[in-house]
CSV table of C-alpha atoms and ligand atoms in Angstrom, one decimal:
chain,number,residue,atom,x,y,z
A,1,UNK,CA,-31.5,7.0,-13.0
A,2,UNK,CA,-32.9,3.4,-12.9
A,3,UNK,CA,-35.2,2.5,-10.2
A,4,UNK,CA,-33.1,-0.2,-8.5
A,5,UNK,CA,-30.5,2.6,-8.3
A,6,UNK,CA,-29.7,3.3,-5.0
A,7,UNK,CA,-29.0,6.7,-3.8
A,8,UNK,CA,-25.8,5.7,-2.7
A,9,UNK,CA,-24.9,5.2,-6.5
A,10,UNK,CA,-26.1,8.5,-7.9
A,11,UNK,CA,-24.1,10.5,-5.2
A,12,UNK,CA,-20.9,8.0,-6.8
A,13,UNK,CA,-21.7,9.1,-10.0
A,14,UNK,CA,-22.0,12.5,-9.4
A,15,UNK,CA,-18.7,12.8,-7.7
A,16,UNK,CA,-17.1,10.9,-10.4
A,17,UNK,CA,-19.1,13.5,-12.9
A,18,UNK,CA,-17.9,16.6,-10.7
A,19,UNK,CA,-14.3,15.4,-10.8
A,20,UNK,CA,-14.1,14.7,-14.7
A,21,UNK,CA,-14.9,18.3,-15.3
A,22,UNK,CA,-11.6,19.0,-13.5
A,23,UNK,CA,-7.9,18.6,-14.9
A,24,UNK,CA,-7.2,16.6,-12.0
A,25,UNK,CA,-8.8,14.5,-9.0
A,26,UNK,CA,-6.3,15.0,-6.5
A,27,UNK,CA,-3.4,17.6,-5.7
A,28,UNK,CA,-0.3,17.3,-8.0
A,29,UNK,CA,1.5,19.0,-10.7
A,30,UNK,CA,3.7,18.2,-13.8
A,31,UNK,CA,6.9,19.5,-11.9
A,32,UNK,CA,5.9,17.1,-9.2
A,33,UNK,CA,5.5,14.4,-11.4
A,34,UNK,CA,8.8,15.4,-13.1
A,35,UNK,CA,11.0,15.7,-9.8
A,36,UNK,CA,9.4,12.2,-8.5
A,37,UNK,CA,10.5,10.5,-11.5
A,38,UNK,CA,13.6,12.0,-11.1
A,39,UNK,CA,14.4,9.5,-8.3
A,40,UNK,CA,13.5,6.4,-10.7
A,41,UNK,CA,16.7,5.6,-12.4
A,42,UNK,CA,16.1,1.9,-14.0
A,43,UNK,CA,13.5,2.5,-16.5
A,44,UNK,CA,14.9,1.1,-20.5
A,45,UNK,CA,12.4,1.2,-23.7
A,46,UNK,CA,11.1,-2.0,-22.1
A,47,UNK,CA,10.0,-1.0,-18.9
A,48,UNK,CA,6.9,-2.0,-18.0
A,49,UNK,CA,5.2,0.9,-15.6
A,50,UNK,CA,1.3,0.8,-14.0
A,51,UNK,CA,0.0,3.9,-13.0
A,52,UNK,CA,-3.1,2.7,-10.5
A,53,UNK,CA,-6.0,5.4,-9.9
A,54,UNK,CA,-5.1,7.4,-12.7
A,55,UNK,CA,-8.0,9.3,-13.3
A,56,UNK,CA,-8.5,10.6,-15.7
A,57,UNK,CA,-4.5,10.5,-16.2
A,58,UNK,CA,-3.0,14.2,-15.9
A,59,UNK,CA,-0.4,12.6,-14.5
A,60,UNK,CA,-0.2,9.2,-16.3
A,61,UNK,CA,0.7,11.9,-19.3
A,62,UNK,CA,3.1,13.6,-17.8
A,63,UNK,CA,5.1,10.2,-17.3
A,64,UNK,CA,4.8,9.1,-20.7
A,65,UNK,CA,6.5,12.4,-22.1
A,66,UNK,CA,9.2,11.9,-19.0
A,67,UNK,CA,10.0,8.2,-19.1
A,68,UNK,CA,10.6,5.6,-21.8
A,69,UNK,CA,8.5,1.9,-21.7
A,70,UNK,CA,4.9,1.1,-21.3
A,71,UNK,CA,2.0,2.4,-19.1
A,72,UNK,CA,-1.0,0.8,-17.7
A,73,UNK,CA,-3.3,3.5,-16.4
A,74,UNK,CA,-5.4,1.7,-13.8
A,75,UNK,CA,-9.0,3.3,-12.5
A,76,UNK,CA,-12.3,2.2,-11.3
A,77,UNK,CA,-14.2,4.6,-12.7
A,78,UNK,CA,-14.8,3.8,-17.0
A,79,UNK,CA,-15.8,7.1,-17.6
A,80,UNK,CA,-12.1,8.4,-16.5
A,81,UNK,CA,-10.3,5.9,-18.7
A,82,UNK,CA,-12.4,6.4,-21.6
A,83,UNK,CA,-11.1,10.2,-20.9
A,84,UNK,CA,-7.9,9.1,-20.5
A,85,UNK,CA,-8.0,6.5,-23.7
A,86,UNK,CA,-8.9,9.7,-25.8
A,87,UNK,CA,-6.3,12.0,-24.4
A,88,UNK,CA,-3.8,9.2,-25.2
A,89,UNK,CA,-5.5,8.9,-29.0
A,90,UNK,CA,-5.1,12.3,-29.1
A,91,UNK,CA,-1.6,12.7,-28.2
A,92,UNK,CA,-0.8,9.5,-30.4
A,93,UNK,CA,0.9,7.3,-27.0
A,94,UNK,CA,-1.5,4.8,-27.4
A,95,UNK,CA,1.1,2.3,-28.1
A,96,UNK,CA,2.8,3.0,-24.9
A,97,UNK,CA,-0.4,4.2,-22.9
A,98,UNK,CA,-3.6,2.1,-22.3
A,99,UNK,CA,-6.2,2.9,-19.7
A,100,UNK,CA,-8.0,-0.2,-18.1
A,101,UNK,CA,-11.0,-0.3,-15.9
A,102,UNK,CA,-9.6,-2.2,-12.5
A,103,UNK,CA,-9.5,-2.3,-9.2
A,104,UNK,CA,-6.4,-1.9,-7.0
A,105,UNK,CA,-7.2,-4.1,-4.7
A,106,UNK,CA,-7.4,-6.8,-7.5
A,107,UNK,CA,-4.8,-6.0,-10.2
A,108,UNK,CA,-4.4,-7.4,-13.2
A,109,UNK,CA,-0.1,-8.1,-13.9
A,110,UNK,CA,1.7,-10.7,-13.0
A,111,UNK,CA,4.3,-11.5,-10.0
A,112,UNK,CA,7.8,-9.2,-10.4
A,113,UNK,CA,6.3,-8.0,-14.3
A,114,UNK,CA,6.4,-4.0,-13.1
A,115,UNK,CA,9.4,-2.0,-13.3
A,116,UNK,CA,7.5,1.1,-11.3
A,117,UNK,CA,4.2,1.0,-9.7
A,118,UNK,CA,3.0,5.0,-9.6
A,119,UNK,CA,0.1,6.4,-8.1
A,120,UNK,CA,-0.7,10.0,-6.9
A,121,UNK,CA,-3.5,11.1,-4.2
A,122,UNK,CA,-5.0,7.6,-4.8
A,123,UNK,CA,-3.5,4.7,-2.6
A,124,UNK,CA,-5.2,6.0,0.8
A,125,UNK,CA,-8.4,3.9,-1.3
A,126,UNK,CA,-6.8,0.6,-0.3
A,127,UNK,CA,-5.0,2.2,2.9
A,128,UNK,CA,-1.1,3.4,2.3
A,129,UNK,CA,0.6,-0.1,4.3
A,130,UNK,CA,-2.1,-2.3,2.5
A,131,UNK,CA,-1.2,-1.1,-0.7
A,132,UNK,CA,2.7,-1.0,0.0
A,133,UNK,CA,2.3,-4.3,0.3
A,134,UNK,CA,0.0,-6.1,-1.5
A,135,UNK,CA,1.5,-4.2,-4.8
A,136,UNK,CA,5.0,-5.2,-4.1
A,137,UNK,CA,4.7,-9.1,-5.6
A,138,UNK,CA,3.7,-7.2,-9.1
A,139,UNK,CA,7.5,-5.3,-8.8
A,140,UNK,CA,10.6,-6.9,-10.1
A,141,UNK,CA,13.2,-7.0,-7.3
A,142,UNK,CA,14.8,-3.7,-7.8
A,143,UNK,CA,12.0,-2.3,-9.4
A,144,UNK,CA,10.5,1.0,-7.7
A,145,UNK,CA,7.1,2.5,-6.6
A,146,UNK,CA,6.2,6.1,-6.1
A,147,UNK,CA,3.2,7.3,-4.1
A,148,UNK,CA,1.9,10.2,-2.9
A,149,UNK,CA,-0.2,10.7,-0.1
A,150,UNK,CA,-1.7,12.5,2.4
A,151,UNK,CA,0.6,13.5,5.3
A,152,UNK,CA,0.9,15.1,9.0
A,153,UNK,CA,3.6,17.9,9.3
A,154,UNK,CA,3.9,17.9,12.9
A,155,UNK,CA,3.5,15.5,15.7
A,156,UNK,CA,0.5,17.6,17.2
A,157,UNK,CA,-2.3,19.7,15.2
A,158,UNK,CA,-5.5,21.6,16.6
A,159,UNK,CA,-8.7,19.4,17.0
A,160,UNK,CA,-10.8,20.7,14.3
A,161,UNK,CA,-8.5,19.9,11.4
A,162,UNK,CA,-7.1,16.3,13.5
A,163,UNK,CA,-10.8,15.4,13.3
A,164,UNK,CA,-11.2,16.4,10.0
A,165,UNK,CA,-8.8,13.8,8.8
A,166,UNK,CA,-9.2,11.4,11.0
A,167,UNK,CA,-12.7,11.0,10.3
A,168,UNK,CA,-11.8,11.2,6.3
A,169,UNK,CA,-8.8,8.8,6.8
A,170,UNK,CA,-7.7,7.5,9.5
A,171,UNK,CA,-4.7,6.5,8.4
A,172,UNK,CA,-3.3,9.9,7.8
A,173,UNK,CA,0.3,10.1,9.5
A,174,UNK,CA,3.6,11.4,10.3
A,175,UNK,CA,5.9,11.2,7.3
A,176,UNK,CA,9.1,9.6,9.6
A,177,UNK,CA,6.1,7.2,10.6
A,178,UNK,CA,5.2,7.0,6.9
A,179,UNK,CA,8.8,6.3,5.5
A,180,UNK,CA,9.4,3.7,8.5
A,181,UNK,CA,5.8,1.6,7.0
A,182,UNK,CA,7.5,1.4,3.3
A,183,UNK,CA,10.7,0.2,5.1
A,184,UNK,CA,8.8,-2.2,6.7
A,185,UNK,CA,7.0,-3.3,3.6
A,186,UNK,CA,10.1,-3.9,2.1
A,187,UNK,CA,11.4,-1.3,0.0
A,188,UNK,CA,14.3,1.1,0.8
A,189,UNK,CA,12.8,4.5,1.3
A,190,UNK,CA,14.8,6.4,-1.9
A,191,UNK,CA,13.2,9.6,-1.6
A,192,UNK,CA,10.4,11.6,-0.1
A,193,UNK,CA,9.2,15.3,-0.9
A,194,UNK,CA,6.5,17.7,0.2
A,195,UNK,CA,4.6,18.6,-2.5
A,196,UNK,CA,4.5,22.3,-3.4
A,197,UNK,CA,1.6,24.3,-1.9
A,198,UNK,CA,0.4,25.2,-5.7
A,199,UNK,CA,-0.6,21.4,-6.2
A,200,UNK,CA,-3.7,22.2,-3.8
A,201,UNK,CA,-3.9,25.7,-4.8
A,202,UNK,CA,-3.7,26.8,-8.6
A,203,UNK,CA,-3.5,22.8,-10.0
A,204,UNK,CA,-6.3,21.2,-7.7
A,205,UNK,CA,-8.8,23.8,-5.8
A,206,UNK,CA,-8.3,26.4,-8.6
A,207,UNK,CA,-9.3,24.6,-11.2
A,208,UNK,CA,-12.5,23.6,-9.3
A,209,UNK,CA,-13.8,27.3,-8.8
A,210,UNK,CA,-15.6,27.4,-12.3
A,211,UNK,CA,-16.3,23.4,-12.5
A,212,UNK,CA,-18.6,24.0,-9.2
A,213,UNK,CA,-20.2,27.2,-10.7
A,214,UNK,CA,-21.5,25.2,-13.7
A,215,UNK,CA,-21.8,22.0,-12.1
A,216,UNK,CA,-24.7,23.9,-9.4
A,217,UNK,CA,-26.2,25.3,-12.3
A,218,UNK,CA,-27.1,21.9,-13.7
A,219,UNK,CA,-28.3,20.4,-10.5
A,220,UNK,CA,-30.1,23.2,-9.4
A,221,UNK,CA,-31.9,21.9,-6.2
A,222,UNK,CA,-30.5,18.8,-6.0
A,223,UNK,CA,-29.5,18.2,-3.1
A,224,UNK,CA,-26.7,15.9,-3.3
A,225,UNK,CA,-24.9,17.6,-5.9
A,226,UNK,CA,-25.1,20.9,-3.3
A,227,UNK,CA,-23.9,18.9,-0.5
A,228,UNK,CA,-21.3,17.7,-2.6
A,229,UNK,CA,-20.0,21.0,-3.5
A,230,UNK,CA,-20.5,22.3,-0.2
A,231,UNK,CA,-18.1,19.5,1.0
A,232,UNK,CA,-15.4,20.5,-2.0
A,233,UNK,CA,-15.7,23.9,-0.8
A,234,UNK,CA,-14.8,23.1,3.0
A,235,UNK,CA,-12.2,21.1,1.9
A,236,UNK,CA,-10.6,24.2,0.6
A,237,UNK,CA,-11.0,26.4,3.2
A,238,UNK,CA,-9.7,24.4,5.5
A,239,UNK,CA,-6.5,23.4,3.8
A,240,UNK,CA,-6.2,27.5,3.7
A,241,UNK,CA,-6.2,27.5,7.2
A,242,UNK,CA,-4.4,24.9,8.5
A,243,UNK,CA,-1.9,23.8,5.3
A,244,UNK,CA,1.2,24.0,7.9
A,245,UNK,CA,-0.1,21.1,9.7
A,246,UNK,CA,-0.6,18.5,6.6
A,247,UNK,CA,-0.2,18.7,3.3
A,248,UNK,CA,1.0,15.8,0.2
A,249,UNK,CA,3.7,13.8,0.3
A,250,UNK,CA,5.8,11.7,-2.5
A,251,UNK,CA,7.3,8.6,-1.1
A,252,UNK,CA,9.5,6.7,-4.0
A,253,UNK,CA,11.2,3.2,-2.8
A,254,UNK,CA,12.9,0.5,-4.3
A,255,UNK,CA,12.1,-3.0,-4.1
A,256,UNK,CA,14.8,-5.0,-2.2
B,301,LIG,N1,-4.1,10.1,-9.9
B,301,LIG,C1,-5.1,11.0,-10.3
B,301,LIG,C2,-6.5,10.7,-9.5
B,301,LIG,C3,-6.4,10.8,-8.0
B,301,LIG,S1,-8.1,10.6,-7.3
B,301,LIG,C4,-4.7,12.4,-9.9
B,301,LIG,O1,-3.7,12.6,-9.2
B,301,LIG,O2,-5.3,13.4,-10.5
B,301,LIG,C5,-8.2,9.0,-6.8
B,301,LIG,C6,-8.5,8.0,-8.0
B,301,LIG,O3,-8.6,6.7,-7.5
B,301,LIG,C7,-9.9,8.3,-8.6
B,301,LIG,O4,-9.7,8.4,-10.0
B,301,LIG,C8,-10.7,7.1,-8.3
B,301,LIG,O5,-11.7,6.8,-9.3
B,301,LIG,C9,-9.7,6.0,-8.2
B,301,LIG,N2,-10.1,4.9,-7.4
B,301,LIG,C10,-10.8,4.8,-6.2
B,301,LIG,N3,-10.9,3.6,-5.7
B,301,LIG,C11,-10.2,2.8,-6.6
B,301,LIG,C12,-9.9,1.4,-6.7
B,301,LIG,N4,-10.4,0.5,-5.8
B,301,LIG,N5,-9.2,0.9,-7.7
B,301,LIG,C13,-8.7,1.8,-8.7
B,301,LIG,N6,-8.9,3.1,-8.6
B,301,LIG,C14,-9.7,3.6,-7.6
């Protein structure tokens, strides 16, 4: 680590070190991708499709097998794209599948050139109404965007797991209050779905059982890193104990 360095950059690094080791970086699964898409109906060999915060693109893969046209796989983190550019190599989609380092608050298309914007467990970066509609110029009219996101079940929840989120984001909410901000963004609301309780489970917290084993073992005594799984860890057990109250949510509209 360079001097100039500061500490707030090594702990970025670290998570973004953590989370490669994983199959994903947020909840999901290839059914779920599968079933979302299955509410996107005007895709040709053509379509143009951005997949933004892809990761390290579990997902963006997913798509490509599902759905015909080109992907742009979107992330700010390089080390995830050049993860994602290898799996593509590897799978031989690179002609359909690029990964480019971006921001989404800055994205690189043009006005109406996107058939589908897609983007799991990553919007709540820019904020789910800021993103609705900052992304929607990119999407031809008729054109159709698919989000998941993070979600309230029930109008009321207990105070330890309200805090929780509203400390991590804020802009955690109902879905009916959810579906009526993509209305108002100006999209009608196709579809919405809860996402399966396996999508935390067996394809995201899983999965991160043995990455946080190993990954303690190299920082042994570092303090971040143990904070860092110490966070994963009550992230966990709290979605085991309170997983009626929230959970993911897949919100597909159409441009109008
Ligand atoms: N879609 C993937 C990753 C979700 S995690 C999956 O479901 O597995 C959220 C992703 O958003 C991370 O890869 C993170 O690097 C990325 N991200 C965070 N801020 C971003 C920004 N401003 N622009 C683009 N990507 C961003």
């Amino acid at each position: 680590m360079s001097d100039n360095k500061s500490i707030h950059d090594f702990d970025f690094s670290l998570i973004c070190e953590y989370f490669a080791g994983v199959e994903r970086q947020g909840p999901g699964s290839p059914e779920v991708t599968v079933k979302a898409l299955s509410f996107i109906d005007n895709l040709t060999n053509d379509a143009k499709i951005a997949d933004i915060g892809c990761g390290t693109g579990g997902q963006t893969l997913v798509l490509a097998n599902n759905a015909p046209g080109h992907i742009t796989g979107i992330d700010l983190f390089a080390d995830f794209i050049n993860i994602f550019n290898a799996n593509c190599c590897k799978l031989n989609l690179q002609k359909r599948v690029k990964g480019v380092v971006g921001s989404m608050d800055n994205l690189p298309f043009q006005d109406e050139e996107l058939d589908l914007i897609w983007s799991e467990g990553a919007i709540y970066n820019i904020g789910f109404e800021r993103g609705l509609n900052e992304w929607r110029r990119f999407i031809k009219k008729g054109g159709c965007i698919a989000v998941s996101e993070a979600s309230w079940f029930t109008e009321k929840r207990p105070a330890e797991i309200n805090d929780y989120w509203n400390d991590a984001y804020p802009q955690i909410d109902t879905i009916a209050n959810k579906v009526a901000q993509m209305q108002k963004a100006g999209y009608v609301p196709t579809a919405t779905f809860i996402l399966p309780e396996t999508c935390w489970t067996d394809h995201f917290y899983l999965p991160q059982v043995a990455a946080q084993e190993k990954f303690l073992k190299k920082y042994a005594g570092n303090k971040s890193a143990e904070g860092l799984i110490s966070e994963q860890r009550r992230e966990a057990r709290l979605y085991a104990q309170y997983k009626e109250f929230y959970g993911y949510v897949f919100y597909i509209g159409r441009k109008i």
